[in-house]
Structures are given as C-alpha cells and as structure tokens.
Amino acid sequence: MNKKNFAFATLLLLVLAVFSSVSVLADSLPLTVDSVKVDDTVVTQNSLARLNLERNQDVNVRIQFTASKHLDNVELRAFLSGFEYGDVEPVEAFVGPFKVEAGTTYVKDLNLKLSKLLAQDNYKLRVVFTDRDNNELRQDFSIRVDVHRHDVTVKDLLLNPEGDIRAGYALLAKVRVENRGQKDETDVKVTV
C-alpha cells in the first residue's frame, strides 16, 4: 500500500510540475529577440562579453526583436543587475509603452549611463519586455565592466575657518582623496 501511495504522489507531483511549466510558458510575451548589441558589439546569452566598458561611460544598447502577435502597451527595460549602489544610482533605461504588429521587426535603442561607483566586475545586463497583463519576456547577458588604471579624485575639501580669514591667522585645509582606479597610488601630493 505504501508503494502505491508513493507512486501516486510522485505522479501527482509530475503532473503539477508539467502544468506549472505550461502556465509559465503561457505568460511569456509572443516576441523573439533577434539580436542585442552593446556599443555595436553583438552579445549573446550564456557567454561573457569582454567589452571595453568603463564606468562613468554612456553605453548604447540596441535591441532588435520580432513580434509574432499584435500587442499593445509593451514596455522595454534594460538594466545592470548586481550593482551594490543600484538603489542610489541605478544603471537602467526604459522605453514604452508602444504597439507592435505581428510579423514586424523592431529596433529599440536604449542608453545606459554606467555609474562612477561601479566596481571592476562581471554584471548581468537584463533586457525585459512586459505588458500591462503581467506577461514578460526576459533575457540576461553577462557584461564585464573595467575601471581606469589611474582614477584619483578629490572627494572633499574642508577649510578652517570657513568664510573669512583674519590677518595674521592660518588657514587650515583638509582634503579627502579617493582612489577608484585599478592601481594603488604612491607619492600623491595635494596642493591647496
């Protein structure tokens, strides 16, 4: 009796898994992404794009897609995921809502501003199509972001006293310097 119950439970789980995967497929938008280019370089899913992308740079993302059905209110969003400060300075672009006709190929250009706070690392570029009925089509692309070898900037300057300096008194300056480059810097000199 135990074996029959186990077999029935296993069969029931298998049927539920099949139905849940069919419902996930039914919620996908009837679009086909033909190509995605990042600064005129074609990127593909499941491979790391070793592009010369540097932080604080504008990046063009060109998405070519074909609709297999007529759709209204389609929105397209591209964003970099895995960025530590994404809540403060998100790296994203958005276009829409727009209409698409069945059998027609469209090209949409999105411009991403890579944050100066991005670390040198691998990130996911996510391209997401949605509509108002909560249907979605998402594709992920691995992107490598590099940083300049030498990138030293003045972060803060504090003067004491702040406003006026009386004759015969000293002006004290405190300078905070930030190194956001690849290399450690030695012999850094600040002149005020």
PDB file of C-alpha atoms in Angstrom:
ATOM      1  CA  MET A   1       0.000   0.000   0.000  1.00  0.00           C
ATOM      2  CA  ASN A   2       2.854   2.375   0.752  1.00  0.00           C
ATOM      3  CA  LYS A   3       4.382   1.844  -2.661  1.00  0.00           C
ATOM      4  CA  LYS A   4       1.074   2.657  -4.372  1.00  0.00           C
ATOM      5  CA  ASN A   5       0.687   5.893  -2.372  1.00  0.00           C
ATOM      6  CA  PHE A   6       4.285   6.856  -3.131  1.00  0.00           C
ATOM      7  CA  ALA A   7       3.797   6.170  -6.853  1.00  0.00           C
ATOM      8  CA  PHE A   8       0.538   8.166  -6.875  1.00  0.00           C
ATOM      9  CA  ALA A   9       2.159  11.107  -5.051  1.00  0.00           C
ATOM     10  CA  THR A  10       5.104  11.070  -7.460  1.00  0.00           C
ATOM     11  CA  LEU A  11       2.763  11.010 -10.461  1.00  0.00           C
ATOM     12  CA  LEU A  12       0.723  13.849  -8.985  1.00  0.00           C
ATOM     13  CA  LEU A  13       3.858  15.972  -8.446  1.00  0.00           C
ATOM     14  CA  LEU A  14       4.978  15.275 -12.020  1.00  0.00           C
ATOM     15  CA  VAL A  15       1.593  16.371 -13.409  1.00  0.00           C
ATOM     16  CA  LEU A  16       1.657  19.542 -11.286  1.00  0.00           C
ATOM     17  CA  ALA A  17       5.192  20.329 -12.482  1.00  0.00           C
ATOM     18  CA  VAL A  18       4.136  19.962 -16.126  1.00  0.00           C
ATOM     19  CA  PHE A  19       1.080  22.211 -15.647  1.00  0.00           C
ATOM     20  CA  SER A  20       3.075  24.859 -13.803  1.00  0.00           C
ATOM     21  CA  SER A  21       5.720  24.940 -16.557  1.00  0.00           C
ATOM     22  CA  VAL A  22       2.984  25.260 -19.203  1.00  0.00           C
ATOM     23  CA  SER A  23       1.466  28.201 -17.314  1.00  0.00           C
ATOM     24  CA  VAL A  24       4.890  29.888 -17.160  1.00  0.00           C
ATOM     25  CA  LEU A  25       5.223  29.486 -20.910  1.00  0.00           C
ATOM     26  CA  ALA A  26       1.748  30.887 -21.459  1.00  0.00           C
ATOM     27  CA  ASP A  27       2.739  34.075 -19.610  1.00  0.00           C
ATOM     28  CA  SER A  28       5.627  34.776 -21.983  1.00  0.00           C
ATOM     29  CA  LEU A  29       5.173  37.582 -24.496  1.00  0.00           C
ATOM     30  CA  PRO A  30       4.975  36.441 -28.143  1.00  0.00           C
ATOM     31  CA  LEU A  31       8.221  38.222 -29.096  1.00  0.00           C
ATOM     32  CA  THR A  32      11.520  36.925 -30.394  1.00  0.00           C
ATOM     33  CA  VAL A  33      14.701  38.817 -29.550  1.00  0.00           C
ATOM     34  CA  ASP A  34      16.750  38.697 -32.757  1.00  0.00           C
ATOM     35  CA  SER A  35      19.877  40.462 -31.507  1.00  0.00           C
ATOM     36  CA  VAL A  36      21.227  42.608 -28.709  1.00  0.00           C
ATOM     37  CA  LYS A  37      24.156  44.933 -29.353  1.00  0.00           C
ATOM     38  CA  VAL A  38      26.105  46.775 -26.689  1.00  0.00           C
ATOM     39  CA  ASP A  39      28.059  49.637 -28.295  1.00  0.00           C
ATOM     40  CA  ASP A  40      27.789  47.935 -31.731  1.00  0.00           C
ATOM     41  CA  THR A  41      29.038  44.563 -30.410  1.00  0.00           C
ATOM     42  CA  VAL A  42      26.587  41.655 -30.526  1.00  0.00           C
ATOM     43  CA  VAL A  43      26.193  39.951 -27.159  1.00  0.00           C
ATOM     44  CA  THR A  44      24.672  36.525 -26.630  1.00  0.00           C
ATOM     45  CA  GLN A  45      23.137  34.797 -23.677  1.00  0.00           C
ATOM     46  CA  ASN A  46      25.270  32.406 -21.613  1.00  0.00           C
ATOM     47  CA  SER A  47      28.582  33.963 -22.627  1.00  0.00           C
ATOM     48  CA  LEU A  48      30.675  36.703 -21.030  1.00  0.00           C
ATOM     49  CA  ALA A  49      31.034  39.745 -23.253  1.00  0.00           C
ATOM     50  CA  ARG A  50      34.551  41.069 -22.714  1.00  0.00           C
ATOM     51  CA  LEU A  51      33.826  44.566 -23.924  1.00  0.00           C
ATOM     52  CA  ASN A  52      35.885  47.629 -23.145  1.00  0.00           C
ATOM     53  CA  LEU A  53      33.187  49.207 -21.000  1.00  0.00           C
ATOM     54  CA  GLU A  54      34.349  51.594 -18.336  1.00  0.00           C
ATOM     55  CA  ARG A  55      32.410  53.171 -15.538  1.00  0.00           C
ATOM     56  CA  ASN A  56      31.110  56.722 -15.970  1.00  0.00           C
ATOM     57  CA  GLN A  57      30.545  55.963 -19.674  1.00  0.00           C
ATOM     58  CA  ASP A  58      27.381  56.128 -21.787  1.00  0.00           C
ATOM     59  CA  VAL A  59      26.579  52.756 -23.356  1.00  0.00           C
ATOM     60  CA  ASN A  60      24.160  52.204 -26.232  1.00  0.00           C
ATOM     61  CA  VAL A  61      22.059  49.017 -26.064  1.00  0.00           C
ATOM     62  CA  ARG A  62      20.334  48.224 -29.373  1.00  0.00           C
ATOM     63  CA  ILE A  63      17.662  45.540 -29.248  1.00  0.00           C
ATOM     64  CA  GLN A  64      16.174  44.046 -32.413  1.00  0.00           C
ATOM     65  CA  PHE A  65      13.048  41.943 -31.931  1.00  0.00           C
ATOM     66  CA  THR A  66      10.159  40.493 -33.924  1.00  0.00           C
ATOM     67  CA  ALA A  67       6.556  40.207 -32.770  1.00  0.00           C
ATOM     68  CA  SER A  68       4.535  37.111 -33.598  1.00  0.00           C
ATOM     69  CA  LYS A  69       1.245  38.705 -32.429  1.00  0.00           C
ATOM     70  CA  HIS A  70      -0.223  42.186 -32.268  1.00  0.00           C
ATOM     71  CA  LEU A  71       0.437  43.664 -28.810  1.00  0.00           C
ATOM     72  CA  ASP A  72      -0.457  46.947 -27.137  1.00  0.00           C
ATOM     73  CA  ASN A  73       1.244  48.613 -24.193  1.00  0.00           C
ATOM     74  CA  VAL A  74       4.596  46.832 -24.446  1.00  0.00           C
ATOM     75  CA  GLU A  75       7.370  48.251 -22.293  1.00  0.00           C
ATOM     76  CA  LEU A  76      11.087  47.570 -22.608  1.00  0.00           C
ATOM     77  CA  ARG A  77      13.603  47.968 -19.808  1.00  0.00           C
ATOM     78  CA  ALA A  78      17.340  47.277 -19.761  1.00  0.00           C
ATOM     79  CA  PHE A  79      19.315  47.413 -16.543  1.00  0.00           C
ATOM     80  CA  LEU A  80      22.531  46.254 -14.927  1.00  0.00           C
ATOM     81  CA  SER A  81      21.920  43.890 -12.060  1.00  0.00           C
ATOM     82  CA  GLY A  82      24.263  43.125  -9.192  1.00  0.00           C
ATOM     83  CA  PHE A  83      25.377  46.721  -8.685  1.00  0.00           C
ATOM     84  CA  GLU A  84      25.901  47.436  -4.985  1.00  0.00           C
ATOM     85  CA  TYR A  85      24.638  51.027  -5.203  1.00  0.00           C
ATOM     86  CA  GLY A  86      21.823  50.307  -7.661  1.00  0.00           C
ATOM     87  CA  ASP A  87      19.235  51.706  -5.272  1.00  0.00           C
ATOM     88  CA  VAL A  88      21.061  55.067  -5.133  1.00  0.00           C
ATOM     89  CA  GLU A  89      22.276  55.372  -8.720  1.00  0.00           C
ATOM     90  CA  PRO A  90      20.535  52.728 -10.872  1.00  0.00           C
ATOM     91  CA  VAL A  91      22.014  51.775 -14.232  1.00  0.00           C
ATOM     92  CA  GLU A  92      18.865  51.416 -16.310  1.00  0.00           C
ATOM     93  CA  ALA A  93      16.946  52.660 -19.325  1.00  0.00           C
ATOM     94  CA  PHE A  94      13.278  52.359 -20.238  1.00  0.00           C
ATOM     95  CA  VAL A  95      11.082  52.843 -23.295  1.00  0.00           C
ATOM     96  CA  GLY A  96       7.351  52.427 -23.719  1.00  0.00           C
ATOM     97  CA  PRO A  97       4.544  51.803 -23.782  1.00  0.00           C
ATOM     98  CA  PHE A  98       4.402  51.083 -27.508  1.00  0.00           C
ATOM     99  CA  LYS A  99       2.494  48.885 -30.009  1.00  0.00           C
ATOM    100  CA  VAL A 100       3.875  46.023 -32.052  1.00  0.00           C
ATOM    101  CA  GLU A 101       2.321  44.334 -35.087  1.00  0.00           C
ATOM    102  CA  ALA A 102       2.579  40.636 -35.892  1.00  0.00           C
ATOM    103  CA  GLY A 103       5.401  39.710 -38.274  1.00  0.00           C
ATOM    104  CA  THR A 104       7.160  43.064 -37.915  1.00  0.00           C
ATOM    105  CA  THR A 105      10.756  43.545 -36.779  1.00  0.00           C
ATOM    106  CA  TYR A 106      11.522  46.477 -34.471  1.00  0.00           C
ATOM    107  CA  VAL A 107      14.713  48.120 -33.250  1.00  0.00           C
ATOM    108  CA  LYS A 108      14.853  49.996 -29.954  1.00  0.00           C
ATOM    109  CA  ASP A 109      17.878  51.942 -28.726  1.00  0.00           C
ATOM    110  CA  LEU A 110      18.428  52.422 -25.005  1.00  0.00           C
ATOM    111  CA  ASN A 111      21.231  54.438 -23.426  1.00  0.00           C
ATOM    112  CA  LEU A 112      22.714  53.295 -20.128  1.00  0.00           C
ATOM    113  CA  LYS A 113      24.899  55.614 -18.071  1.00  0.00           C
ATOM    114  CA  LEU A 114      27.416  53.425 -16.254  1.00  0.00           C
ATOM    115  CA  SER A 115      27.782  54.763 -12.732  1.00  0.00           C
ATOM    116  CA  LYS A 116      31.131  56.046 -11.497  1.00  0.00           C
ATOM    117  CA  LEU A 117      30.525  53.835  -8.447  1.00  0.00           C
ATOM    118  CA  LEU A 118      30.638  50.564 -10.432  1.00  0.00           C
ATOM    119  CA  ALA A 119      33.399  48.226  -9.332  1.00  0.00           C
ATOM    120  CA  GLN A 120      35.512  46.323 -11.826  1.00  0.00           C
ATOM    121  CA  ASP A 121      33.497  43.119 -12.107  1.00  0.00           C
ATOM    122  CA  ASN A 122      31.080  40.987 -14.117  1.00  0.00           C
ATOM    123  CA  TYR A 123      27.445  42.137 -14.163  1.00  0.00           C
ATOM    124  CA  LYS A 124      24.188  40.937 -15.696  1.00  0.00           C
ATOM    125  CA  LEU A 125      22.589  43.115 -18.347  1.00  0.00           C
ATOM    126  CA  ARG A 126      18.913  42.228 -18.156  1.00  0.00           C
ATOM    127  CA  VAL A 127      16.554  43.016 -21.037  1.00  0.00           C
ATOM    128  CA  VAL A 128      12.896  42.758 -20.012  1.00  0.00           C
ATOM    129  CA  PHE A 129       9.769  43.146 -22.159  1.00  0.00           C
ATOM    130  CA  THR A 130       6.469  43.448 -20.246  1.00  0.00           C
ATOM    131  CA  ASP A 131       2.869  44.366 -20.895  1.00  0.00           C
ATOM    132  CA  ARG A 132       0.023  45.544 -18.691  1.00  0.00           C
ATOM    133  CA  ASP A 133      -1.271  41.974 -18.224  1.00  0.00           C
ATOM    134  CA  ASN A 134       1.905  40.987 -16.379  1.00  0.00           C
ATOM    135  CA  ASN A 135       3.275  38.931 -19.254  1.00  0.00           C
ATOM    136  CA  GLU A 136       7.045  39.064 -19.551  1.00  0.00           C
ATOM    137  CA  LEU A 137       9.988  38.105 -21.734  1.00  0.00           C
ATOM    138  CA  ARG A 138      13.432  38.409 -20.138  1.00  0.00           C
ATOM    139  CA  GLN A 139      16.920  37.726 -21.414  1.00  0.00           C
ATOM    140  CA  ASP A 140      20.163  38.045 -19.440  1.00  0.00           C
ATOM    141  CA  PHE A 141      23.608  38.883 -20.786  1.00  0.00           C
ATOM    142  CA  SER A 142      26.919  38.818 -18.917  1.00  0.00           C
ATOM    143  CA  ILE A 143      28.911  42.042 -19.229  1.00  0.00           C
ATOM    144  CA  ARG A 144      32.369  42.893 -17.903  1.00  0.00           C
ATOM    145  CA  VAL A 145      32.954  46.456 -16.654  1.00  0.00           C
ATOM    146  CA  ASP A 146      36.515  47.723 -16.300  1.00  0.00           C
ATOM    147  CA  VAL A 147      37.870  50.749 -14.484  1.00  0.00           C
ATOM    148  CA  HIS A 148      40.630  53.199 -15.369  1.00  0.00           C
ATOM    149  CA  ARG A 149      44.099  52.256 -14.182  1.00  0.00           C
ATOM    150  CA  HIS A 150      44.570  55.637 -12.502  1.00  0.00           C
ATOM    151  CA  ASP A 151      41.479  57.400 -11.180  1.00  0.00           C
ATOM    152  CA  VAL A 152      42.220  59.677  -8.236  1.00  0.00           C
ATOM    153  CA  THR A 153      39.674  62.381  -7.407  1.00  0.00           C
ATOM    154  CA  VAL A 154      39.197  64.945  -4.672  1.00  0.00           C
ATOM    155  CA  LYS A 155      36.292  63.671  -2.594  1.00  0.00           C
ATOM    156  CA  ASP A 156      36.002  66.510  -0.093  1.00  0.00           C
ATOM    157  CA  LEU A 157      37.686  69.813   0.867  1.00  0.00           C
ATOM    158  CA  LEU A 158      37.273  71.291   4.365  1.00  0.00           C
ATOM    159  CA  LEU A 159      38.595  74.772   5.189  1.00  0.00           C
ATOM    160  CA  ASN A 160      39.039  76.126   8.717  1.00  0.00           C
ATOM    161  CA  PRO A 161      37.978  78.868   9.181  1.00  0.00           C
ATOM    162  CA  GLU A 162      35.292  78.563   6.514  1.00  0.00           C
ATOM    163  CA  GLY A 163      34.418  82.090   5.480  1.00  0.00           C
ATOM    164  CA  ASP A 164      36.844  84.873   6.440  1.00  0.00           C
ATOM    165  CA  ILE A 165      40.486  84.744   7.434  1.00  0.00           C
ATOM    166  CA  ARG A 166      41.726  87.419   9.778  1.00  0.00           C
ATOM    167  CA  ALA A 167      45.134  88.971   9.194  1.00  0.00           C
ATOM    168  CA  GLY A 168      47.918  87.010  10.849  1.00  0.00           C
ATOM    169  CA  TYR A 169      45.907  83.787  11.211  1.00  0.00           C
ATOM    170  CA  ALA A 170      46.352  80.488   9.402  1.00  0.00           C
ATOM    171  CA  LEU A 171      44.008  78.750   7.010  1.00  0.00           C
ATOM    172  CA  LEU A 172      43.857  75.004   7.560  1.00  0.00           C
ATOM    173  CA  ALA A 173      42.782  72.732   4.704  1.00  0.00           C
ATOM    174  CA  LYS A 174      41.764  69.105   4.971  1.00  0.00           C
ATOM    175  CA  VAL A 175      41.469  67.225   1.667  1.00  0.00           C
ATOM    176  CA  ARG A 176      39.955  63.765   1.218  1.00  0.00           C
ATOM    177  CA  VAL A 177      41.224  61.994  -1.887  1.00  0.00           C
ATOM    178  CA  GLU A 178      39.599  58.856  -3.282  1.00  0.00           C
ATOM    179  CA  ASN A 179      41.366  56.277  -5.453  1.00  0.00           C
ATOM    180  CA  ARG A 180      38.793  54.463  -7.615  1.00  0.00           C
ATOM    181  CA  GLY A 181      41.366  53.157 -10.093  1.00  0.00           C
ATOM    182  CA  GLN A 182      42.887  49.707 -10.561  1.00  0.00           C
ATOM    183  CA  LYS A 183      46.325  50.529  -9.172  1.00  0.00           C
ATOM    184  CA  ASP A 184      47.497  51.694  -5.768  1.00  0.00           C
ATOM    185  CA  GLU A 185      48.859  55.226  -5.940  1.00  0.00           C
ATOM    186  CA  THR A 186      52.073  56.309  -4.237  1.00  0.00           C
ATOM    187  CA  ASP A 187      53.515  59.792  -3.686  1.00  0.00           C
ATOM    188  CA  VAL A 188      50.143  61.516  -4.011  1.00  0.00           C
ATOM    189  CA  LYS A 189      50.575  65.238  -3.466  1.00  0.00           C
ATOM    190  CA  VAL A 190      47.767  67.727  -2.850  1.00  0.00           C
ATOM    191  CA  THR A 191      48.461  71.444  -3.181  1.00  0.00           C
ATOM    192  CA  VAL A 192      45.982  73.987  -1.803  1.00  0.00           C
TER     193      VAL A 192
END
